[in-house]
Amino acid sequence: RAKDLGKNAYHFYSHDMNRQNTQQFSVQAALRFALERQQLKLVFQPQMNLATGQLSGMECLIRWQHPDMGWISPAEFIPIAEETGMIIPIGHWVLLEACRTAQQWRAAGLLVPKMAVNLSVRQFKPGVLVEQVASVLQETGFPAYLLELEVTESLIMRRINEAVDIMNALKAMGVTLAIDDFGTGYSSLSQLKYLPLDILKIDRSFVEGLPCDHDDMAIAQTIIAMAKKLSLSVVAEGVETAEQMQALHAAGCDTIQGYFYAKPLPAEAMAQMMQRV
Ligand code: C2E
Ligand code: MG
Ligand code: MG
Ligand code: MG
């Protein structure tokens, strides 16, 4: 779909730019337009605590509602937003909109659990990110202890020195930090101990084969055991069946997120899952 987005504009810019640049250029323009015209939306995926069976958190996920092409997945446009730099204003919008929405829920008397927001590599900038998070929290009134920031494993390991300083500053503000898609990057496990993390999210690819696939089972169990030794809380992503949930619970996993419990929901449906204070 990202390719289709660029097609219309192709004729106008094709002279000295190569095709890929042209496509990126037009997708970038489309994304800027999308942000201005409020075509970007947030959905919220509930997380369940395995010990209590209760709602214990949620992850905020972006969607693009294109007037002609319908819903476009972030897997298609986030990589282009990252390459073109559009992720900077988009990422800021996500953080602001998420905190604003959650604070409105609180004001309406709902018991709002922790809310996770995804960050991408381009946002992880010294002198920018920490200031941005602080100003969003101040502007919205959403408390830092309810905000969780997710960064992917590969991003952190690519810029580990820079990342540690930024993460320490975020932690000092009271924000919770999670490492996302764990197991898919190329980190050495020993590097994890240098990061001020609170949560480790096991990637969906290891959850998929549970409980039958012995390799996936061994990997999931090992990741959970390691996380526990490092005093990290574990969230398993992409849990679709009761059997997967049971296997994860038996292995000591704390929290699950996935279609088995709930799909990503529009704000109104998410609010209905919360209790009143
Ligand atoms: P992620 O952060 O790992 O998010 C989890 C993805 O798994 C989401 O895909 C979610 O809809 C999907 N998922 C959840 N439960 C299940 C399940 O039971 N089965 C299956 N098959 N999938 C499940 P989504 O929403 O398409 O997002 C894809 C990725 O796009 C996210 O992966 C994240 O890396 C990125 N993304 C989404 N929103 C944002 C954002 O606001 N900022 C940034 N930087 N990246 C974002
Ligand atoms: Mg995530
Ligand atoms: Mg993930
Ligand atoms: Mg994932």
CSV table of C-alpha atoms and ligand atoms in Angstrom, one decimal:
chain,number,residue,atom,x,y,z
A,1,ARG,CA,0.0,0.0,0.0
A,2,ALA,CA,2.8,2.4,0.8
A,3,LYS,CA,3.8,1.9,-2.9
A,4,ASP,CA,0.4,2.8,-4.1
A,5,LEU,CA,0.5,5.9,-2.1
A,6,GLY,CA,3.4,7.1,-4.1
A,7,LYS,CA,2.1,6.2,-7.6
A,8,ASN,CA,-0.1,9.3,-8.1
A,9,ALA,CA,2.8,11.6,-7.4
A,10,TYR,CA,5.3,9.7,-9.5
A,11,HIS,CA,4.8,11.6,-12.7
A,12,PHE,CA,5.4,14.9,-11.2
A,13,TYR,CA,8.7,14.3,-9.6
A,14,SER,CA,10.3,11.6,-11.7
A,15,HIS,CA,13.0,13.6,-13.5
A,16,ASP,CA,16.1,13.6,-11.4
A,17,MET,CA,15.0,11.6,-8.4
A,18,ASN,CA,15.0,7.8,-8.5
A,19,ARG,CA,11.8,6.0,-8.1
A,20,GLN,CA,12.3,5.1,-4.5
A,21,ASN,CA,13.1,8.7,-3.4
A,22,THR,CA,10.0,9.9,-5.3
A,23,GLN,CA,7.8,7.4,-3.6
A,24,GLN,CA,9.2,8.3,-0.2
A,25,PHE,CA,8.8,11.9,-1.0
A,26,SER,CA,5.2,11.6,-1.8
A,27,VAL,CA,4.5,9.3,1.1
A,28,GLN,CA,6.1,11.8,3.3
A,29,ALA,CA,3.8,14.5,1.9
A,30,ALA,CA,0.8,12.2,2.4
A,31,LEU,CA,1.9,11.6,6.0
A,32,ARG,CA,2.2,15.3,6.7
A,33,PHE,CA,-1.2,15.8,5.3
A,34,ALA,CA,-2.6,12.9,7.3
A,35,LEU,CA,-1.2,14.4,10.5
A,36,GLU,CA,-2.7,17.8,9.7
A,37,ARG,CA,-6.1,16.5,8.6
A,38,GLN,CA,-6.4,14.2,11.6
A,39,GLN,CA,-6.3,10.9,9.6
A,40,LEU,CA,-4.0,9.4,12.2
A,41,LYS,CA,-5.8,7.7,15.1
A,42,LEU,CA,-4.9,5.8,18.2
A,43,VAL,CA,-6.2,2.4,19.3
A,44,PHE,CA,-5.5,0.8,22.7
A,45,GLN,CA,-4.7,-2.9,23.3
A,46,PRO,CA,-5.6,-4.1,26.8
A,47,GLN,CA,-3.1,-6.2,28.8
A,48,MET,CA,-4.0,-8.7,31.4
A,49,ASN,CA,-2.2,-9.6,34.7
A,50,LEU,CA,-2.0,-13.4,34.8
A,51,ALA,CA,-2.1,-13.6,38.6
A,52,THR,CA,-5.3,-11.6,38.9
A,53,GLY,CA,-7.0,-12.0,35.5
A,54,GLN,CA,-7.6,-8.2,35.6
A,55,LEU,CA,-6.8,-5.4,33.2
A,56,SER,CA,-3.3,-4.2,34.2
A,57,GLY,CA,-2.2,-2.0,31.3
A,58,MET,CA,-2.6,-1.1,27.7
A,59,GLU,CA,-0.5,-0.4,24.7
A,60,CYS,CA,-1.3,2.5,22.4
A,61,LEU,CA,-1.0,1.7,18.7
A,62,ILE,CA,-1.2,4.1,15.8
A,63,ARG,CA,-3.5,3.7,12.7
A,64,TRP,CA,-3.8,5.7,9.5
A,65,GLN,CA,-7.4,6.1,8.2
A,66,HIS,CA,-6.7,7.1,4.6
A,67,PRO,CA,-9.8,8.6,2.8
A,68,ASP,CA,-9.3,6.4,-0.3
A,69,MET,CA,-7.3,3.4,0.9
A,70,GLY,CA,-9.0,2.8,4.3
A,71,TRP,CA,-7.0,1.7,7.3
A,72,ILE,CA,-3.2,1.4,6.8
A,73,SER,CA,-1.2,-0.6,9.2
A,74,PRO,CA,1.7,1.0,11.1
A,75,ALA,CA,3.9,-1.8,9.8
A,76,GLU,CA,3.6,-0.2,6.4
A,77,PHE,CA,4.0,3.5,7.2
A,78,ILE,CA,6.1,3.7,10.4
A,79,PRO,CA,9.3,2.5,8.5
A,80,ILE,CA,8.8,5.3,5.9
A,81,ALA,CA,8.0,7.8,8.6
A,82,GLU,CA,11.3,6.8,10.2
A,83,GLU,CA,13.3,7.2,7.0
A,84,THR,CA,11.8,10.5,6.1
A,85,GLY,CA,11.9,12.0,9.6
A,86,MET,CA,8.1,12.3,9.7
A,87,ILE,CA,8.2,10.1,12.8
A,88,ILE,CA,9.4,13.1,14.8
A,89,PRO,CA,6.1,15.1,14.6
A,90,ILE,CA,4.1,11.9,14.4
A,91,GLY,CA,5.8,10.4,17.5
A,92,HIS,CA,5.2,13.7,19.4
A,93,TRP,CA,1.5,13.6,18.3
A,94,VAL,CA,1.1,10.0,19.5
A,95,LEU,CA,2.6,10.8,22.9
A,96,LEU,CA,0.5,13.9,23.4
A,97,GLU,CA,-2.8,12.3,22.1
A,98,ALA,CA,-2.2,9.2,24.2
A,99,CYS,CA,-1.6,11.1,27.4
A,100,ARG,CA,-4.4,13.6,26.7
A,101,THR,CA,-6.9,10.7,26.1
A,102,ALA,CA,-5.8,8.8,29.2
A,103,GLN,CA,-6.0,11.9,31.4
A,104,GLN,CA,-9.5,12.5,30.1
A,105,TRP,CA,-10.4,9.0,31.2
A,106,ARG,CA,-9.0,9.8,34.7
A,107,ALA,CA,-10.9,13.0,34.8
A,108,ALA,CA,-14.1,11.1,34.0
A,109,GLY,CA,-13.5,8.9,37.0
A,110,LEU,CA,-12.1,5.8,35.4
A,111,LEU,CA,-9.4,3.7,37.0
A,112,VAL,CA,-6.7,4.0,34.3
A,113,PRO,CA,-3.9,1.4,34.3
A,114,LYS,CA,-0.4,2.0,32.9
A,115,MET,CA,-0.3,3.0,29.3
A,116,ALA,CA,2.5,2.0,27.0
A,117,VAL,CA,3.6,4.2,24.0
A,118,ASN,CA,6.0,3.0,21.3
A,119,LEU,CA,9.1,5.1,20.5
A,120,SER,CA,11.2,4.8,17.4
A,121,VAL,CA,14.9,5.3,16.9
A,122,ARG,CA,14.7,8.8,15.5
A,123,GLN,CA,12.9,10.0,18.6
A,124,PHE,CA,15.6,8.8,20.8
A,125,LYS,CA,17.7,12.0,20.7
A,126,PRO,CA,19.7,13.5,23.4
A,127,GLY,CA,18.3,16.9,24.4
A,128,VAL,CA,15.0,16.2,22.7
A,129,LEU,CA,13.2,13.2,23.9
A,130,VAL,CA,13.4,13.7,27.7
A,131,GLU,CA,12.3,17.3,27.3
A,132,GLN,CA,9.4,16.3,25.1
A,133,VAL,CA,8.2,13.6,27.5
A,134,ALA,CA,8.4,16.1,30.4
A,135,SER,CA,6.5,18.8,28.5
A,136,VAL,CA,3.7,16.4,27.4
A,137,LEU,CA,3.2,15.2,31.0
A,138,GLN,CA,3.1,18.7,32.2
A,139,GLU,CA,0.8,19.9,29.5
A,140,THR,CA,-1.7,17.0,29.9
A,141,GLY,CA,-1.4,16.4,33.6
A,142,PHE,CA,-1.0,12.6,33.0
A,143,PRO,CA,1.3,11.2,35.8
A,144,ALA,CA,4.7,9.8,34.9
A,145,TYR,CA,4.1,6.6,36.9
A,146,LEU,CA,1.3,5.6,34.5
A,147,LEU,CA,3.4,6.2,31.4
A,148,GLU,CA,5.4,3.3,30.0
A,149,LEU,CA,7.7,3.8,27.0
A,150,GLU,CA,8.6,0.9,24.7
A,151,VAL,CA,11.7,0.8,22.7
A,152,THR,CA,12.7,-2.1,20.5
A,153,GLU,CA,15.7,-4.2,21.3
A,154,SER,CA,17.6,-3.5,18.0
A,155,LEU,CA,17.2,0.3,18.5
A,156,ILE,CA,18.7,0.2,22.0
A,157,MET,CA,21.6,-2.0,21.1
A,158,ARG,CA,22.5,0.2,18.1
A,159,ARG,CA,23.0,3.2,20.3
A,160,ILE,CA,23.6,1.7,23.7
A,161,ASN,CA,25.7,4.5,25.2
A,162,GLU,CA,23.3,7.3,24.2
A,163,ALA,CA,20.3,5.1,25.1
A,164,VAL,CA,21.5,4.5,28.7
A,165,ASP,CA,21.7,8.2,29.5
A,166,ILE,CA,18.3,9.0,28.0
A,167,MET,CA,16.7,6.0,29.7
A,168,ASN,CA,18.2,7.0,33.1
A,169,ALA,CA,16.8,10.5,32.7
A,170,LEU,CA,13.3,9.1,31.8
A,171,LYS,CA,13.4,6.8,34.8
A,172,ALA,CA,14.4,9.6,37.1
A,173,MET,CA,11.1,11.3,35.9
A,174,GLY,CA,9.2,8.2,37.1
A,175,VAL,CA,8.4,6.8,33.7
A,176,THR,CA,8.4,3.0,33.2
A,177,LEU,CA,10.6,1.5,30.5
A,178,ALA,CA,10.0,-1.6,28.4
A,179,ILE,CA,12.1,-3.4,25.8
A,180,ASP,CA,9.9,-4.4,22.9
A,181,ASP,CA,10.0,-7.4,20.5
A,182,PHE,CA,12.6,-9.0,22.8
A,183,GLY,CA,14.4,-11.9,21.1
A,184,THR,CA,14.3,-10.6,17.6
A,185,GLY,CA,17.3,-8.2,17.8
A,186,TYR,CA,20.9,-9.0,18.1
A,187,SER,CA,21.6,-7.9,21.6
A,188,SER,CA,23.8,-9.8,23.9
A,189,LEU,CA,21.9,-10.7,27.0
A,190,SER,CA,24.7,-9.4,29.1
A,191,GLN,CA,24.1,-5.9,27.8
A,192,LEU,CA,20.6,-5.9,29.3
A,193,LYS,CA,21.9,-5.4,32.8
A,194,TYR,CA,23.3,-1.9,31.8
A,195,LEU,CA,19.8,-0.7,30.9
A,196,PRO,CA,17.4,0.8,33.5
A,197,LEU,CA,14.5,-1.4,32.3
A,198,ASP,CA,11.4,-2.4,34.1
A,199,ILE,CA,9.6,-4.6,31.6
A,200,LEU,CA,10.6,-7.1,28.9
A,201,LYS,CA,8.1,-7.9,26.1
A,202,ILE,CA,8.6,-11.3,24.6
A,203,ASP,CA,8.1,-11.1,20.8
A,204,ARG,CA,5.0,-12.7,19.3
A,205,SER,CA,7.2,-15.0,17.1
A,206,PHE,CA,8.1,-17.0,20.2
A,207,VAL,CA,4.6,-17.1,21.5
A,208,GLU,CA,3.1,-18.4,18.3
A,209,GLY,CA,4.4,-22.0,18.7
A,210,LEU,CA,3.4,-22.4,22.3
A,211,PRO,CA,2.9,-24.9,23.9
A,212,CYS,CA,3.6,-27.6,21.2
A,213,ASP,CA,6.8,-26.2,19.6
A,214,HIS,CA,9.6,-27.4,21.9
A,215,ASP,CA,12.1,-24.7,20.7
A,216,ASP,CA,9.6,-21.9,21.2
A,217,MET,CA,8.8,-23.3,24.6
A,218,ALA,CA,12.4,-23.5,25.6
A,219,ILE,CA,13.1,-19.9,24.3
A,220,ALA,CA,10.0,-18.5,26.1
A,221,GLN,CA,10.9,-20.2,29.4
A,222,THR,CA,14.5,-19.1,29.2
A,223,ILE,CA,13.6,-15.5,28.5
A,224,ILE,CA,11.1,-15.4,31.4
A,225,ALA,CA,13.6,-17.0,33.8
A,226,MET,CA,16.3,-14.5,32.8
A,227,ALA,CA,14.0,-11.6,33.1
A,228,LYS,CA,13.0,-12.7,36.6
A,229,LYS,CA,16.6,-12.9,37.6
A,230,LEU,CA,17.1,-9.4,36.4
A,231,SER,CA,14.0,-8.3,38.3
A,232,LEU,CA,12.1,-7.4,35.1
A,233,SER,CA,8.4,-7.9,34.7
A,234,VAL,CA,7.5,-9.9,31.6
A,235,VAL,CA,4.8,-9.2,29.1
A,236,ALA,CA,4.1,-11.8,26.3
A,237,GLU,CA,2.9,-10.3,23.0
A,238,GLY,CA,0.5,-11.9,20.5
A,239,VAL,CA,-1.2,-14.4,22.8
A,240,GLU,CA,-4.1,-15.8,20.8
A,241,THR,CA,-5.1,-19.0,22.6
A,242,ALA,CA,-5.9,-20.3,26.1
A,243,GLU,CA,-3.1,-22.9,25.7
A,244,GLN,CA,-0.5,-20.2,25.0
A,245,MET,CA,-1.7,-18.2,28.0
A,246,GLN,CA,-1.5,-21.3,30.3
A,247,ALA,CA,2.0,-22.2,29.1
A,248,LEU,CA,3.2,-18.6,29.7
A,249,HIS,CA,1.6,-18.5,33.1
A,250,ALA,CA,3.3,-21.8,34.1
A,251,ALA,CA,6.6,-20.4,32.9
A,252,GLY,CA,6.2,-17.4,35.3
A,253,CYS,CA,5.1,-14.8,32.8
A,254,ASP,CA,3.4,-11.8,34.5
A,255,THR,CA,1.2,-10.2,31.8
A,256,ILE,CA,-0.3,-11.1,28.5
A,257,GLN,CA,-1.3,-9.0,25.5
A,258,GLY,CA,-3.0,-10.4,22.5
A,259,TYR,CA,-6.2,-11.3,20.7
A,260,PHE,CA,-7.1,-13.9,23.3
A,261,TYR,CA,-7.7,-11.2,25.9
A,262,ALA,CA,-8.5,-8.3,23.6
A,263,LYS,CA,-7.8,-6.8,20.2
A,264,PRO,CA,-6.6,-3.2,19.9
A,265,LEU,CA,-9.7,-1.1,20.6
A,266,PRO,CA,-10.9,2.4,19.8
A,267,ALA,CA,-10.8,4.8,22.8
A,268,GLU,CA,-14.5,4.4,23.7
A,269,ALA,CA,-14.3,0.6,23.8
A,270,MET,CA,-11.0,0.8,25.8
A,271,ALA,CA,-12.7,3.0,28.4
A,272,GLN,CA,-15.5,0.5,28.8
A,273,MET,CA,-12.9,-2.1,30.0
A,274,MET,CA,-11.9,0.1,32.9
A,275,GLN,CA,-13.5,0.2,36.3
A,276,ARG,CA,-14.8,3.4,38.0
A,277,VAL,CA,-12.6,4.7,40.8
B,1,C2E,P1,4.4,-3.7,18.5
B,1,C2E,O1,4.8,-2.6,19.3
B,1,C2E,O2,5.2,-5.0,18.8
B,1,C2E,O3,2.9,-3.9,18.7
B,1,C2E,C1,2.3,-5.2,18.8
B,1,C2E,C2,1.7,-5.5,17.4
B,1,C2E,O4,1.1,-6.8,17.5
B,1,C2E,C3,0.5,-4.6,17.0
B,1,C2E,O5,0.5,-4.5,15.6
B,1,C2E,C4,-0.7,-5.4,17.5
B,1,C2E,O6,-1.9,-5.0,16.9
B,1,C2E,C5,-0.3,-6.8,17.2
B,1,C2E,N1,-1.0,-7.8,17.9
B,1,C2E,C6,-1.4,-7.7,19.2
B,1,C2E,N2,-2.0,-8.9,19.6
B,1,C2E,C7,-1.8,-9.8,18.6
B,1,C2E,C8,-2.2,-11.1,18.4
B,1,C2E,O7,-2.7,-11.8,19.3
B,1,C2E,N3,-1.9,-11.7,17.3
B,1,C2E,C9,-1.3,-11.0,16.3
B,1,C2E,N4,-1.0,-11.7,15.1
B,1,C2E,N5,-0.9,-9.7,16.4
B,1,C2E,C10,-1.2,-9.1,17.5
B,1,C2E,P2,0.3,-3.1,14.9
B,1,C2E,O8,-0.7,-2.3,15.7
B,1,C2E,O9,0.0,-3.4,13.5
B,1,C2E,O10,1.7,-2.4,15.1
B,1,C2E,C11,2.8,-2.9,14.5
B,1,C2E,C12,4.0,-2.2,14.9
B,1,C2E,O11,4.0,-0.9,14.5
B,1,C2E,C13,4.1,-2.2,16.5
B,1,C2E,O12,4.6,-3.4,17.0
B,1,C2E,C14,5.1,-1.0,16.6
B,1,C2E,O13,6.4,-1.5,16.5
B,1,C2E,C15,4.7,-0.1,15.5
B,1,C2E,N6,3.9,1.0,16.0
B,1,C2E,C16,2.6,1.0,16.3
B,1,C2E,N7,2.2,2.2,16.7
B,1,C2E,C17,3.3,2.9,16.8
B,1,C2E,C18,3.6,4.3,17.3
B,1,C2E,O14,2.8,5.0,17.8
B,1,C2E,N8,4.9,4.7,17.2
B,1,C2E,C19,5.9,3.9,16.7
B,1,C2E,N9,7.2,4.3,16.7
B,1,C2E,N10,5.7,2.6,16.3
B,1,C2E,C20,4.4,2.2,16.4
B,2,MG,MG,5.1,-2.1,21.2
B,3,MG,MG,6.1,-5.6,20.4
B,4,MG,MG,6.2,-7.5,18.1
